[in-house]
Amino acid sequence: VFFDKECCAERIGEGTQAEELGVPPGAVLRRVGGEDIPRSTDELVKRVGAAKKQGAKELLLAFYVPEPAAKRMRVPRATQQGVESLSQVREVRMDLSRPLGVFFDKECGAERIGEGTQAEELGIPPGAVLRRVGGEEIPRRTDELVKRVGAAKKEGAKELALGFELPELCIELDDRPIGVAVSLDASRGVFVLREASGQAAERGARPGLALAAVGGETLAGRSEEDVARLLREAAPPVRLSLQHLLHS
């Protein structure tokens, strides 16, 4: 955000966090961290700096949006980066004091996930393939995985980053109603199923899975209203591309 001296947004940078959050030109910053702020950019810089020094990772900002600016507010949409990330290797952090709970085959593919285990908590699904350990690629051999986990423990590490390639779930729905409803997860930039019923549930769809495409059409750049219309108007059979989401 490019503020004037009184904390009014004069311009929003393209591709920035402010644009993703929908902050429009003309918005006036009124509160920082839940407290009122004098209309002074110097005070804003001071408070943001103080939050960083305290180790904060996020900071709550409250804006007043005048009516003309409100009319220009951007509708939240899925991002290209978010949708592309669904097909990339994704990382979780393993607590080395606990068993992971993944039953791997010889090539580091997850055959089964133990109930109530760390892997289940992290959202690792059956069919996931381990590709990286500690940020480095790993040969597809479980003996190499055991070796690297053991080495990390010997070095006194408490956590270890594991990178997984996650399986895609593609389903075709032959009849209406489609049986799915989605919400935008703005923090990830992707759509997530909030409901799955009927034939969709029978074919593996469930709440919490990410919806990457409908009928081969990417959802990047689309709003919740766009996706609802796409699902409503798509001619059967409707092909849905779903992806698992890991929990950090």
Short mmCIF file of C-alpha atoms in Angstrom, two decimals:
data_model
loop_
_atom_site.label_atom_id
_atom_site.label_comp_id
_atom_site.label_asym_id
_atom_site.label_seq_id
_atom_site.Cartn_x
_atom_site.Cartn_y
_atom_site.Cartn_z
CA VAL A 1 0.00 0.00 0.00
CA PHE A 2 1.31 3.45 -0.89
CA PHE A 3 -0.02 5.64 1.93
CA ASP A 4 -0.22 9.42 2.08
CA LYS A 5 0.91 11.16 5.28
CA GLU A 6 -2.49 10.54 6.94
CA CYS A 7 -2.60 6.75 6.39
CA CYS A 8 -4.92 6.93 3.39
CA ALA A 9 -4.15 4.40 0.63
CA GLU A 10 -3.26 6.39 -2.47
CA ARG A 11 -2.26 3.37 -4.57
CA ILE A 12 -2.16 -0.43 -4.30
CA GLY A 13 0.81 -2.26 -5.81
CA GLU A 14 0.01 -4.95 -8.37
CA GLY A 15 0.54 -8.53 -7.18
CA THR A 16 1.02 -7.40 -3.58
CA GLN A 17 -0.44 -8.72 -0.33
CA ALA A 18 -2.70 -5.64 -0.17
CA GLU A 19 -4.17 -6.49 -3.58
CA GLU A 20 -4.77 -10.10 -2.52
CA LEU A 21 -6.50 -8.89 0.66
CA GLY A 22 -8.75 -6.55 -1.32
CA VAL A 23 -7.54 -3.25 0.19
CA PRO A 24 -8.77 -0.56 -2.25
CA PRO A 25 -7.35 2.88 -3.02
CA GLY A 26 -9.03 5.38 -0.72
CA ALA A 27 -9.09 3.05 2.29
CA VAL A 28 -7.99 4.73 5.53
CA LEU A 29 -6.01 2.83 8.17
CA ARG A 30 -7.70 3.28 11.56
CA ARG A 31 -6.39 0.53 13.84
CA VAL A 32 -3.16 -1.49 14.16
CA GLY A 33 -3.05 -4.58 16.37
CA GLY A 34 -6.55 -3.81 17.65
CA GLU A 35 -5.65 -0.27 18.84
CA ASP A 36 -6.60 3.05 17.27
CA ILE A 37 -3.78 4.75 15.41
CA PRO A 38 -3.25 8.49 14.86
CA ARG A 39 -3.54 9.29 11.16
CA SER A 40 0.21 9.35 10.74
CA THR A 41 2.31 7.05 8.58
CA ASP A 42 5.22 7.58 10.97
CA GLU A 43 3.16 5.95 13.72
CA LEU A 44 2.25 3.07 11.39
CA VAL A 45 5.91 2.40 10.59
CA LYS A 46 6.72 2.55 14.31
CA ARG A 47 4.04 0.01 15.27
CA VAL A 48 4.87 -2.41 12.47
CA GLY A 49 8.53 -2.27 13.43
CA ALA A 50 7.69 -2.92 17.07
CA ALA A 51 5.59 -5.96 16.14
CA LYS A 52 8.46 -7.39 14.09
CA LYS A 53 10.91 -6.90 16.95
CA GLN A 54 8.54 -8.83 19.22
CA GLY A 55 8.65 -11.76 16.79
CA ALA A 56 5.06 -11.40 15.54
CA LYS A 57 4.35 -13.14 12.23
CA GLU A 58 1.05 -11.38 11.55
CA LEU A 59 -0.47 -8.01 12.44
CA LEU A 60 -4.14 -7.05 12.41
CA LEU A 61 -4.92 -3.90 10.40
CA ALA A 62 -8.36 -2.28 10.35
CA PHE A 63 -9.37 0.02 7.48
CA TYR A 64 -12.26 2.43 7.01
CA VAL A 65 -13.44 2.17 3.42
CA PRO A 66 -15.41 5.19 2.13
CA GLU A 67 -18.37 4.25 -0.07
CA PRO A 68 -16.75 5.13 -3.44
CA ALA A 69 -13.71 3.03 -2.52
CA ALA A 70 -15.90 0.21 -1.24
CA LYS A 71 -17.48 -0.06 -4.66
CA ARG A 72 -14.02 -0.64 -6.14
CA MET A 73 -13.00 -3.35 -3.67
CA ARG A 74 -11.73 -6.44 -5.36
CA VAL A 75 -13.67 -9.65 -4.93
CA PRO A 76 -11.39 -12.31 -3.36
CA ARG A 77 -10.28 -14.86 -5.95
CA ALA A 78 -8.16 -17.99 -6.16
CA THR A 79 -4.59 -17.16 -7.11
CA GLN A 80 -2.46 -18.67 -9.83
CA GLN A 81 0.27 -19.38 -7.29
CA GLY A 82 -2.18 -21.14 -4.97
CA VAL A 83 -3.64 -23.36 -7.68
CA GLU A 84 -0.20 -24.23 -9.09
CA SER A 85 1.05 -25.15 -5.61
CA LEU A 86 -1.51 -27.98 -5.47
CA SER A 87 0.49 -29.99 -8.00
CA GLN A 88 3.89 -29.23 -6.48
CA VAL A 89 5.82 -31.03 -3.75
CA ARG A 90 4.49 -29.73 -0.44
CA GLU A 91 6.21 -29.80 2.91
CA VAL A 92 5.20 -30.58 6.47
CA ARG A 93 7.31 -30.55 9.60
CA MET A 94 7.66 -33.89 11.37
CA ASP A 95 8.01 -33.88 15.16
CA LEU A 96 10.97 -36.21 15.65
CA SER A 97 9.87 -37.09 19.19
CA ARG A 98 6.86 -38.94 17.79
CA PRO A 99 6.44 -41.72 15.21
CA LEU A 100 5.24 -40.39 11.86
CA GLY A 101 2.67 -43.14 11.36
CA VAL A 102 3.09 -43.68 7.61
CA PHE A 103 3.44 -47.24 6.35
CA PHE A 104 5.74 -46.79 3.33
CA ASP A 105 6.37 -49.20 0.51
CA LYS A 106 9.99 -49.75 -0.61
CA GLU A 107 9.87 -46.68 -2.87
CA CYS A 108 8.68 -44.19 -0.22
CA GLY A 109 5.05 -44.34 -1.28
CA ALA A 110 2.51 -44.12 1.54
CA GLU A 111 0.52 -47.36 1.50
CA ARG A 112 -1.39 -46.69 4.70
CA ILE A 113 -1.76 -43.98 7.35
CA GLY A 114 -2.12 -45.06 10.98
CA GLU A 115 -5.19 -43.79 12.81
CA GLY A 116 -4.53 -41.07 15.37
CA THR A 117 -0.94 -40.65 14.21
CA GLN A 118 1.13 -37.58 13.45
CA ALA A 119 0.75 -38.30 9.72
CA GLU A 120 -3.05 -38.21 10.03
CA GLU A 121 -2.85 -34.90 11.91
CA LEU A 122 -0.64 -33.47 9.15
CA GLY A 123 -3.10 -34.58 6.46
CA ILE A 124 -0.74 -36.97 4.65
CA PRO A 125 -2.96 -39.22 2.50
CA PRO A 126 -2.42 -42.77 1.24
CA GLY A 127 -0.73 -42.56 -2.16
CA ALA A 128 1.53 -39.66 -1.19
CA VAL A 129 5.16 -40.10 -2.27
CA LEU A 130 8.03 -38.74 -0.19
CA ARG A 131 10.32 -36.63 -2.39
CA ARG A 132 12.38 -34.47 -0.02
CA VAL A 133 13.81 -34.78 3.48
CA GLY A 134 15.27 -31.74 5.21
CA GLY A 135 14.87 -29.72 2.01
CA GLU A 136 16.94 -32.17 -0.08
CA GLU A 137 15.70 -34.65 -2.64
CA ILE A 138 15.72 -38.27 -1.54
CA PRO A 139 16.12 -41.43 -3.62
CA ARG A 140 12.87 -43.39 -3.57
CA ARG A 141 14.14 -45.88 -0.99
CA THR A 142 12.80 -46.26 2.53
CA ASP A 143 16.23 -47.25 3.86
CA GLU A 144 17.49 -43.79 2.83
CA LEU A 145 14.56 -42.18 4.65
CA VAL A 146 15.37 -44.12 7.83
CA LYS A 147 19.02 -43.09 7.50
CA ARG A 148 18.23 -39.38 7.18
CA VAL A 149 15.71 -39.35 10.01
CA GLY A 150 18.25 -41.11 12.24
CA ALA A 151 20.95 -38.60 11.31
CA ALA A 152 18.65 -35.68 12.15
CA LYS A 153 17.89 -37.17 15.56
CA LYS A 154 21.60 -37.69 16.27
CA GLU A 155 22.23 -34.04 15.45
CA GLY A 156 19.64 -33.07 18.07
CA ALA A 157 16.99 -31.80 15.65
CA LYS A 158 13.47 -31.63 17.06
CA GLU A 159 11.71 -31.33 13.70
CA LEU A 160 12.40 -32.41 10.14
CA ALA A 161 10.86 -31.05 6.94
CA LEU A 162 9.33 -33.72 4.71
CA GLY A 163 8.27 -32.92 1.15
CA PHE A 164 5.48 -34.99 -0.38
CA GLU A 165 4.04 -35.32 -3.85
CA LEU A 166 0.33 -35.75 -3.26
CA PRO A 167 -2.07 -37.83 -5.36
CA GLU A 168 -4.71 -36.11 -7.47
CA LEU A 169 -8.30 -37.33 -7.20
CA CYS A 170 -10.31 -36.95 -10.41
CA ILE A 171 -14.00 -37.82 -10.33
CA GLU A 172 -16.80 -37.61 -12.89
CA LEU A 173 -20.31 -36.78 -11.78
CA ASP A 174 -23.00 -38.00 -14.13
CA ASP A 175 -26.12 -36.43 -12.70
CA ARG A 176 -27.39 -33.37 -10.90
CA PRO A 177 -27.25 -32.22 -8.21
CA ILE A 178 -23.45 -32.16 -8.28
CA GLY A 179 -23.33 -32.46 -4.50
CA VAL A 180 -20.38 -30.18 -3.73
CA ALA A 181 -20.05 -26.66 -2.37
CA VAL A 182 -16.80 -24.72 -2.02
CA SER A 183 -15.33 -21.84 -0.05
CA LEU A 184 -12.26 -19.79 -0.88
CA ASP A 185 -9.33 -20.29 1.48
CA ALA A 186 -7.83 -16.84 0.99
CA SER A 187 -4.65 -17.68 2.92
CA ARG A 188 -3.82 -20.46 0.44
CA GLY A 189 -5.46 -18.90 -2.62
CA VAL A 190 -7.46 -22.05 -3.42
CA PHE A 191 -11.02 -23.34 -3.20
CA VAL A 192 -11.78 -25.97 -0.57
CA LEU A 193 -14.81 -28.25 -0.42
CA ARG A 194 -17.05 -27.35 2.51
CA GLU A 195 -19.74 -29.88 1.53
CA ALA A 196 -19.69 -33.18 -0.36
CA SER A 197 -22.73 -35.41 -0.62
CA GLY A 198 -24.46 -37.93 -2.86
CA GLN A 199 -22.52 -39.21 -5.85
CA ALA A 200 -19.61 -36.84 -5.15
CA ALA A 201 -19.09 -38.32 -1.69
CA GLU A 202 -19.48 -41.85 -3.05
CA ARG A 203 -16.63 -41.19 -5.48
CA GLY A 204 -14.22 -39.86 -2.87
CA ALA A 205 -14.99 -36.15 -2.52
CA ARG A 206 -15.02 -34.93 1.07
CA PRO A 207 -14.84 -31.61 2.93
CA GLY A 208 -11.30 -30.29 3.24
CA LEU A 209 -10.11 -31.35 -0.22
CA ALA A 210 -9.03 -28.56 -2.58
CA LEU A 211 -10.85 -28.12 -5.88
CA ALA A 212 -8.28 -27.34 -8.58
CA ALA A 213 -10.33 -27.54 -11.78
CA VAL A 214 -13.83 -28.14 -13.11
CA GLY A 215 -14.15 -29.80 -16.50
CA GLY A 216 -10.48 -29.14 -17.17
CA GLU A 217 -10.86 -25.41 -16.48
CA THR A 218 -8.51 -24.00 -13.86
CA LEU A 219 -10.06 -22.05 -11.00
CA ALA A 220 -7.20 -19.54 -10.77
CA GLY A 221 -8.57 -16.01 -10.89
CA ARG A 222 -12.15 -17.07 -10.09
CA SER A 223 -14.34 -15.92 -7.22
CA GLU A 224 -16.70 -18.05 -5.13
CA GLU A 225 -19.58 -16.76 -7.24
CA ASP A 226 -17.74 -17.74 -10.43
CA VAL A 227 -17.14 -21.29 -9.19
CA ALA A 228 -20.70 -21.71 -7.96
CA ARG A 229 -21.94 -20.68 -11.41
CA LEU A 230 -19.44 -22.97 -13.13
CA LEU A 231 -20.62 -25.94 -11.06
CA ARG A 232 -24.23 -25.01 -11.65
CA GLU A 233 -23.95 -24.61 -15.42
CA ALA A 234 -21.44 -27.34 -16.34
CA ALA A 235 -23.03 -30.03 -18.49
CA PRO A 236 -22.81 -33.59 -17.11
CA PRO A 237 -20.64 -35.53 -16.85
CA VAL A 238 -18.80 -32.96 -14.74
CA ARG A 239 -15.14 -33.75 -14.11
CA LEU A 240 -13.69 -32.45 -10.85
CA SER A 241 -9.96 -32.36 -10.10
CA LEU A 242 -9.36 -32.54 -6.35
CA GLN A 243 -6.17 -32.31 -4.30
CA HIS A 244 -5.27 -33.01 -0.70
CA LEU A 245 -4.09 -30.20 1.55
CA LEU A 246 -1.38 -30.72 4.14
CA HIS A 247 -1.57 -29.12 7.58
CA SER A 248 1.47 -27.33 8.89
#
